[in-house]
mmCIF file of C-alpha atoms and ligand atoms in Angstrom:
data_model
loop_
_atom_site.group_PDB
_atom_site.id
_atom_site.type_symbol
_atom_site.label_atom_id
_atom_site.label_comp_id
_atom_site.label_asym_id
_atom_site.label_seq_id
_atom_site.Cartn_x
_atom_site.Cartn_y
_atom_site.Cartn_z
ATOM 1 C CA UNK A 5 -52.959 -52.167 -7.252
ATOM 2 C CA UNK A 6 -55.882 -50.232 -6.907
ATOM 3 C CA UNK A 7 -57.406 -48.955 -10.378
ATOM 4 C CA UNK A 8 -58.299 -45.292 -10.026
ATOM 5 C CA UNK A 9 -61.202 -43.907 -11.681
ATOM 6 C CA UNK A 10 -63.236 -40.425 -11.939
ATOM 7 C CA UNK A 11 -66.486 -40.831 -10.068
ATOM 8 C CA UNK A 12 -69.631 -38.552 -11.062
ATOM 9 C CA UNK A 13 -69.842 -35.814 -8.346
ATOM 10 C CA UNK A 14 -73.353 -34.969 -9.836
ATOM 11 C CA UNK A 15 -76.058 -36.219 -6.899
ATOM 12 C CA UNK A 16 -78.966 -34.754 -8.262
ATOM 13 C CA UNK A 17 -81.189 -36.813 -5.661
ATOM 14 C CA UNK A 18 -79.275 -35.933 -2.762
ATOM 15 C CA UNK A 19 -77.502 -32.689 -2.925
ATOM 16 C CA UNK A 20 -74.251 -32.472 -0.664
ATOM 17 C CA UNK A 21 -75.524 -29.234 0.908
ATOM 18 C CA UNK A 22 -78.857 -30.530 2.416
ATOM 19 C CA UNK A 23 -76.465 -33.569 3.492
ATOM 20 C CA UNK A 24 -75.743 -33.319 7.581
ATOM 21 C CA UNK A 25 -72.532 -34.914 7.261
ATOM 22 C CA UNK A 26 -71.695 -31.107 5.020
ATOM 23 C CA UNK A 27 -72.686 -29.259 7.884
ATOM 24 C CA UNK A 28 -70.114 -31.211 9.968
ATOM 25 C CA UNK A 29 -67.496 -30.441 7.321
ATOM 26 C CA UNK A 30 -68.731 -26.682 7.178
ATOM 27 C CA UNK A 31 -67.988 -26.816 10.989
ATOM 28 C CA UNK A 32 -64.466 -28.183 10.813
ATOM 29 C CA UNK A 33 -65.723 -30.981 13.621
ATOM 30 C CA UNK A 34 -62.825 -33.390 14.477
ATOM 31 C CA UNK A 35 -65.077 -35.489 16.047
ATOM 32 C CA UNK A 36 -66.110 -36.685 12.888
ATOM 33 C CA UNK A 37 -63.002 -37.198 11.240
ATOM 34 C CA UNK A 38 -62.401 -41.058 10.437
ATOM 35 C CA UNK A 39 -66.367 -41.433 10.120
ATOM 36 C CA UNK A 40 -66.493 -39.722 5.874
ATOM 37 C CA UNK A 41 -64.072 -38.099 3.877
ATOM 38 C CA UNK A 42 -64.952 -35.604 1.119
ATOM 39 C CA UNK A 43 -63.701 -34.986 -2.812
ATOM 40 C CA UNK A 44 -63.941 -31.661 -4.291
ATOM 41 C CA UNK A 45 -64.085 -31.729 -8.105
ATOM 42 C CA UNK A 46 -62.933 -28.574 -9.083
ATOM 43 C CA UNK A 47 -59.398 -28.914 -7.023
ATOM 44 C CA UNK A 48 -58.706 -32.256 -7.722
ATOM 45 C CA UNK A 49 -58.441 -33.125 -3.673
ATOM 46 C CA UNK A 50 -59.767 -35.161 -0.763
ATOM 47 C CA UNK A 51 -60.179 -33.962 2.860
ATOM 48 C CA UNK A 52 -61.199 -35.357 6.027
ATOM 49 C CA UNK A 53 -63.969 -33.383 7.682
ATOM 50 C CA UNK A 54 -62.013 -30.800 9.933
ATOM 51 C CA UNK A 55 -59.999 -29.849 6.916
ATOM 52 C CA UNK A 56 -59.132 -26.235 7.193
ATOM 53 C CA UNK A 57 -58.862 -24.995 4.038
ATOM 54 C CA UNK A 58 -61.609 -22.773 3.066
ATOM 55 C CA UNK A 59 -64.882 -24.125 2.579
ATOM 56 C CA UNK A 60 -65.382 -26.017 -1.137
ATOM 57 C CA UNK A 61 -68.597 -24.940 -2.686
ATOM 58 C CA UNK A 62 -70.752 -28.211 -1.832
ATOM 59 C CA UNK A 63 -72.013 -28.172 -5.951
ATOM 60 C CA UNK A 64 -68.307 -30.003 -6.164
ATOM 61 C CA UNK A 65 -68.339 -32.125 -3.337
ATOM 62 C CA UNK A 66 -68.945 -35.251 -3.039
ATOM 63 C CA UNK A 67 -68.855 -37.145 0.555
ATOM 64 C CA UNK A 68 -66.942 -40.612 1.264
ATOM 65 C CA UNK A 69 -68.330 -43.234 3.872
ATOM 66 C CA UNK A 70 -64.680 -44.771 3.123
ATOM 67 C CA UNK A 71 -60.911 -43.674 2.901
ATOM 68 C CA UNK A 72 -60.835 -46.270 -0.477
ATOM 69 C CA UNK A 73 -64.102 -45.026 -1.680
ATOM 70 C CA UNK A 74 -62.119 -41.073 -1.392
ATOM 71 C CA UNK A 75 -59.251 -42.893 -3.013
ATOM 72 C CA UNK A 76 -60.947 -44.440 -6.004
ATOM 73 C CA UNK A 77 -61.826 -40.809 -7.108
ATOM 74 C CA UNK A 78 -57.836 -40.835 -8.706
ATOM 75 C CA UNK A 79 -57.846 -37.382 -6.473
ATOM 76 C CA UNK A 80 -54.794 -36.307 -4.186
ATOM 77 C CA UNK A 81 -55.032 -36.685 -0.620
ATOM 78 C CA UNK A 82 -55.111 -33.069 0.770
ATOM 79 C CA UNK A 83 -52.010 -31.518 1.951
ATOM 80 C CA UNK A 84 -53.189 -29.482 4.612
ATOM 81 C CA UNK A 85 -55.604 -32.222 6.495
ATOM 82 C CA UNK A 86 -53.729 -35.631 5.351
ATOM 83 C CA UNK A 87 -56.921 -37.152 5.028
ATOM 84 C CA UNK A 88 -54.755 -40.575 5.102
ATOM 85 C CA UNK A 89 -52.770 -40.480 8.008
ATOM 86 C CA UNK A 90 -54.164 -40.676 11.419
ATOM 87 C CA UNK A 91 -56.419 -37.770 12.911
ATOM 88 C CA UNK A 92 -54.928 -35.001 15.001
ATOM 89 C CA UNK A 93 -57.184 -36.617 17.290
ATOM 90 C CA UNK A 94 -55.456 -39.759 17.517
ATOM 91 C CA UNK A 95 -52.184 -38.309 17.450
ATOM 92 C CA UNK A 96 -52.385 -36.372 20.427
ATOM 93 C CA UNK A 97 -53.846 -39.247 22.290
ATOM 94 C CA UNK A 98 -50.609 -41.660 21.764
ATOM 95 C CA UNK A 99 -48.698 -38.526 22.103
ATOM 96 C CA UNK A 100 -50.400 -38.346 25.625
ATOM 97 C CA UNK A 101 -50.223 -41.846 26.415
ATOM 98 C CA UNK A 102 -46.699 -42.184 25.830
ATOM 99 C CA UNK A 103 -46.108 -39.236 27.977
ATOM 100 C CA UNK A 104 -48.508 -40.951 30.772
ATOM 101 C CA UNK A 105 -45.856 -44.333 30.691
ATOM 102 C CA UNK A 106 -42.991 -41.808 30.693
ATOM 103 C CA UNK A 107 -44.539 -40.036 33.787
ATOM 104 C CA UNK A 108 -44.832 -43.497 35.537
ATOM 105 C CA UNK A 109 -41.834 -45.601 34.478
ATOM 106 C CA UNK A 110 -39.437 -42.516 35.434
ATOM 107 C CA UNK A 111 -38.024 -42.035 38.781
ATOM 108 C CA UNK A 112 -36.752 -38.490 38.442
ATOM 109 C CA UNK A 113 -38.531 -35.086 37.692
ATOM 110 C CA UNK A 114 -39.456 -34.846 34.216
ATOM 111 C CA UNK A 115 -39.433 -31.232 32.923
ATOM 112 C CA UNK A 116 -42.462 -29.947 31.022
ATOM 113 C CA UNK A 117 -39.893 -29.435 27.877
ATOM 114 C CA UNK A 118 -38.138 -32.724 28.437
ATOM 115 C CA UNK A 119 -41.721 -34.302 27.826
ATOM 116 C CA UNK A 120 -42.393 -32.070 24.952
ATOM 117 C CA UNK A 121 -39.181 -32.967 23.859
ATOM 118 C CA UNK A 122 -40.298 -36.320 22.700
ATOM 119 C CA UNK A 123 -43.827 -35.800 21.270
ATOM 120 C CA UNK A 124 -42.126 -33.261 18.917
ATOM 121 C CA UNK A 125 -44.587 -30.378 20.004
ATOM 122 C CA UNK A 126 -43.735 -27.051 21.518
ATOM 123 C CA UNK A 127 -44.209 -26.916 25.464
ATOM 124 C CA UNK A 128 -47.294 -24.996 25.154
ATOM 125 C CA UNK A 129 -48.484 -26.969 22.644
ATOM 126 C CA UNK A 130 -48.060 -29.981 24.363
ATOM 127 C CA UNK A 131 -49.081 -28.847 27.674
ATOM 128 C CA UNK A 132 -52.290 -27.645 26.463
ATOM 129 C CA UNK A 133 -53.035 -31.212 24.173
ATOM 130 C CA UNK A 134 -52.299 -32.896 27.424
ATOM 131 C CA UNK A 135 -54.470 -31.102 29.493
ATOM 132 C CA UNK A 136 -57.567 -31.523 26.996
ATOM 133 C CA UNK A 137 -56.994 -35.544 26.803
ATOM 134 C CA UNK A 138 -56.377 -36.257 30.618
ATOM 135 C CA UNK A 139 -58.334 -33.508 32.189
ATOM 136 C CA UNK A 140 -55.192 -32.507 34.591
ATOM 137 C CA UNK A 141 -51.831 -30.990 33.769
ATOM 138 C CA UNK A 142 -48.707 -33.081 33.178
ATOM 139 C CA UNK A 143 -47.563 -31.560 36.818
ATOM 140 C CA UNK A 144 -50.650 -32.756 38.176
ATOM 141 C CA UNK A 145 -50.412 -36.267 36.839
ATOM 142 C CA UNK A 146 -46.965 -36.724 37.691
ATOM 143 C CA UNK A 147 -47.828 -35.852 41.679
ATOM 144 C CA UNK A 148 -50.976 -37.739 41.483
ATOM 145 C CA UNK A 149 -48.948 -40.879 40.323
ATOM 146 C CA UNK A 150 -46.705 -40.200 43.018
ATOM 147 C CA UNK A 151 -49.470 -40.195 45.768
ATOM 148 C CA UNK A 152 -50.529 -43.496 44.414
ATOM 149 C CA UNK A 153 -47.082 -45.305 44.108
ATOM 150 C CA UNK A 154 -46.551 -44.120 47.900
ATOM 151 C CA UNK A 155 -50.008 -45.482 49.039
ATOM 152 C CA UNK A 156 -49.605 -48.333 47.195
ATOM 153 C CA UNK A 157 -46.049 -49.007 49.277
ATOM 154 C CA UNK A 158 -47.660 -48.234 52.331
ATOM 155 C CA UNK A 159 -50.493 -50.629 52.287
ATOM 156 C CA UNK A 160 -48.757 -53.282 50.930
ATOM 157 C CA UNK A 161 -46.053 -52.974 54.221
ATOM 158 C CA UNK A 162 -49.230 -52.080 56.166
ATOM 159 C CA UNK A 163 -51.203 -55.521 55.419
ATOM 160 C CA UNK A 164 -52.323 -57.653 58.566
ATOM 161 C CA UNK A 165 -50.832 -60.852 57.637
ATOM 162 C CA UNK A 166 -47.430 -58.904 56.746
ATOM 163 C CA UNK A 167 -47.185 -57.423 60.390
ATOM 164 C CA UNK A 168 -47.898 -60.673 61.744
ATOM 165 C CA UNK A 169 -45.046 -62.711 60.099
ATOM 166 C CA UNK A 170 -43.032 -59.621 61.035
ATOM 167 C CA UNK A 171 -43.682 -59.952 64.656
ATOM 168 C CA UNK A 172 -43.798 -63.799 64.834
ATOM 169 C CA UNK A 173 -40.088 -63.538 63.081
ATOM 170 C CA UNK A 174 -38.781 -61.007 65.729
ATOM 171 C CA UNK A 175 -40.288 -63.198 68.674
ATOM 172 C CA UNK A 176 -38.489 -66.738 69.331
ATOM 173 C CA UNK A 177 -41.001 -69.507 69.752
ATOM 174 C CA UNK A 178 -41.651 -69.809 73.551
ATOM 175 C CA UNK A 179 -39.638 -67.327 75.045
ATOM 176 C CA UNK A 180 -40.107 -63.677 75.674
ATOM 177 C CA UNK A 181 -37.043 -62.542 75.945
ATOM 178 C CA UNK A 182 -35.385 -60.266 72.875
ATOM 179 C CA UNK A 183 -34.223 -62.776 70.271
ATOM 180 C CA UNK A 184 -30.381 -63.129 70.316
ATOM 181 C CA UNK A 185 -29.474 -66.172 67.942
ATOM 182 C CA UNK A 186 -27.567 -67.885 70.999
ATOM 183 C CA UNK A 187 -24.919 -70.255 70.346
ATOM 184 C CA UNK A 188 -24.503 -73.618 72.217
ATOM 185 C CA UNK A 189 -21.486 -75.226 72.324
HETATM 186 ZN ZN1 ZN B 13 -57.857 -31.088 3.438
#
């Protein structure tokens, strides 16, 4: 059980405004998020950085290097932000994985809705997250995955030592004449 108690918010060495990590906060940067957390005195809360509730007044801030040093202010975790779950960030990316191993394990067409479907997001939604962590559209994924299944299946039929065996198999040791399993009585 973790004991919960107020800390001072009053820096007077280091005010939160001149601190850099504020200006991250003040930008909403998700980049950030999992790096700090920040308090705010006068609504009782913590936030992670990209937080987008209006700005706090940085008097009543206080910054976190730790999610149990945000925690052992006795404050709420935010609503808006839940500063204690995982980023949006990191969300989207096992959203987008698990889409990725869907793409690859299935066999038939998967529909841009049957995808978003799972992750819980609206098509759009989705489509745009996807396109942001892999760079291509799930459509162009899917065919590139395609591509690369097929080559793979070629080359491996394709390899020297395959075609060999093949032809050895097909030719009867010593003869040239078409192989026709002959039967001696
Ligand atoms: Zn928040």
């Amino acid at each position: 059980m973790t004991k919960h108690f107020p800390i001072s918010t009053a820096h007077a060495c280091e005010p939160v405004a001149n601190d850099p990590r504020w200006a991250r906060v003040v930008a909403r940067d998700r980049s950030v998020d999992g790096k700090f957390w920040y308090s705010v005195a006068t609504t009782g809360i913590y936030c992670r950085p990209s937080c987008p509730s209006r700005a706090a007044n940085p008097k009543n801030v206080q910054i976190h290097t730790t999610l149990a040093q945000a925690r052992a202010t006795g404050f709420r975790p935010c609503k808006r932000c839940n500063p204690d779950g995982p980023s949006a960030e990191q969300e989207y990316a096992s959203i987008v994985a698990h889409a990725c191993r869907r793409i690859e394990l299935g066999d038939g067409e998967l529909s841009l809705a049957g995808l978003a479907r799972g992750s819980g997001l609206s098509a759009g939604h989705f489509h745009r997250i996807f396109k942001t962590v892999t760079g291509v559209t799930p459509k162009h994924y899917a065919s590139a995955r395609r591509a690369a299944r097929l080559r793979e299946g070629l080359s491996r039929s394709n390899t020297p030592s395959r075609r060999r065996s093949m032809m050895q198999a097909s030719i009867p040791a010593g003869g040239s004449t078409p192989s026709r399993p002959t039967c001696s009585a």
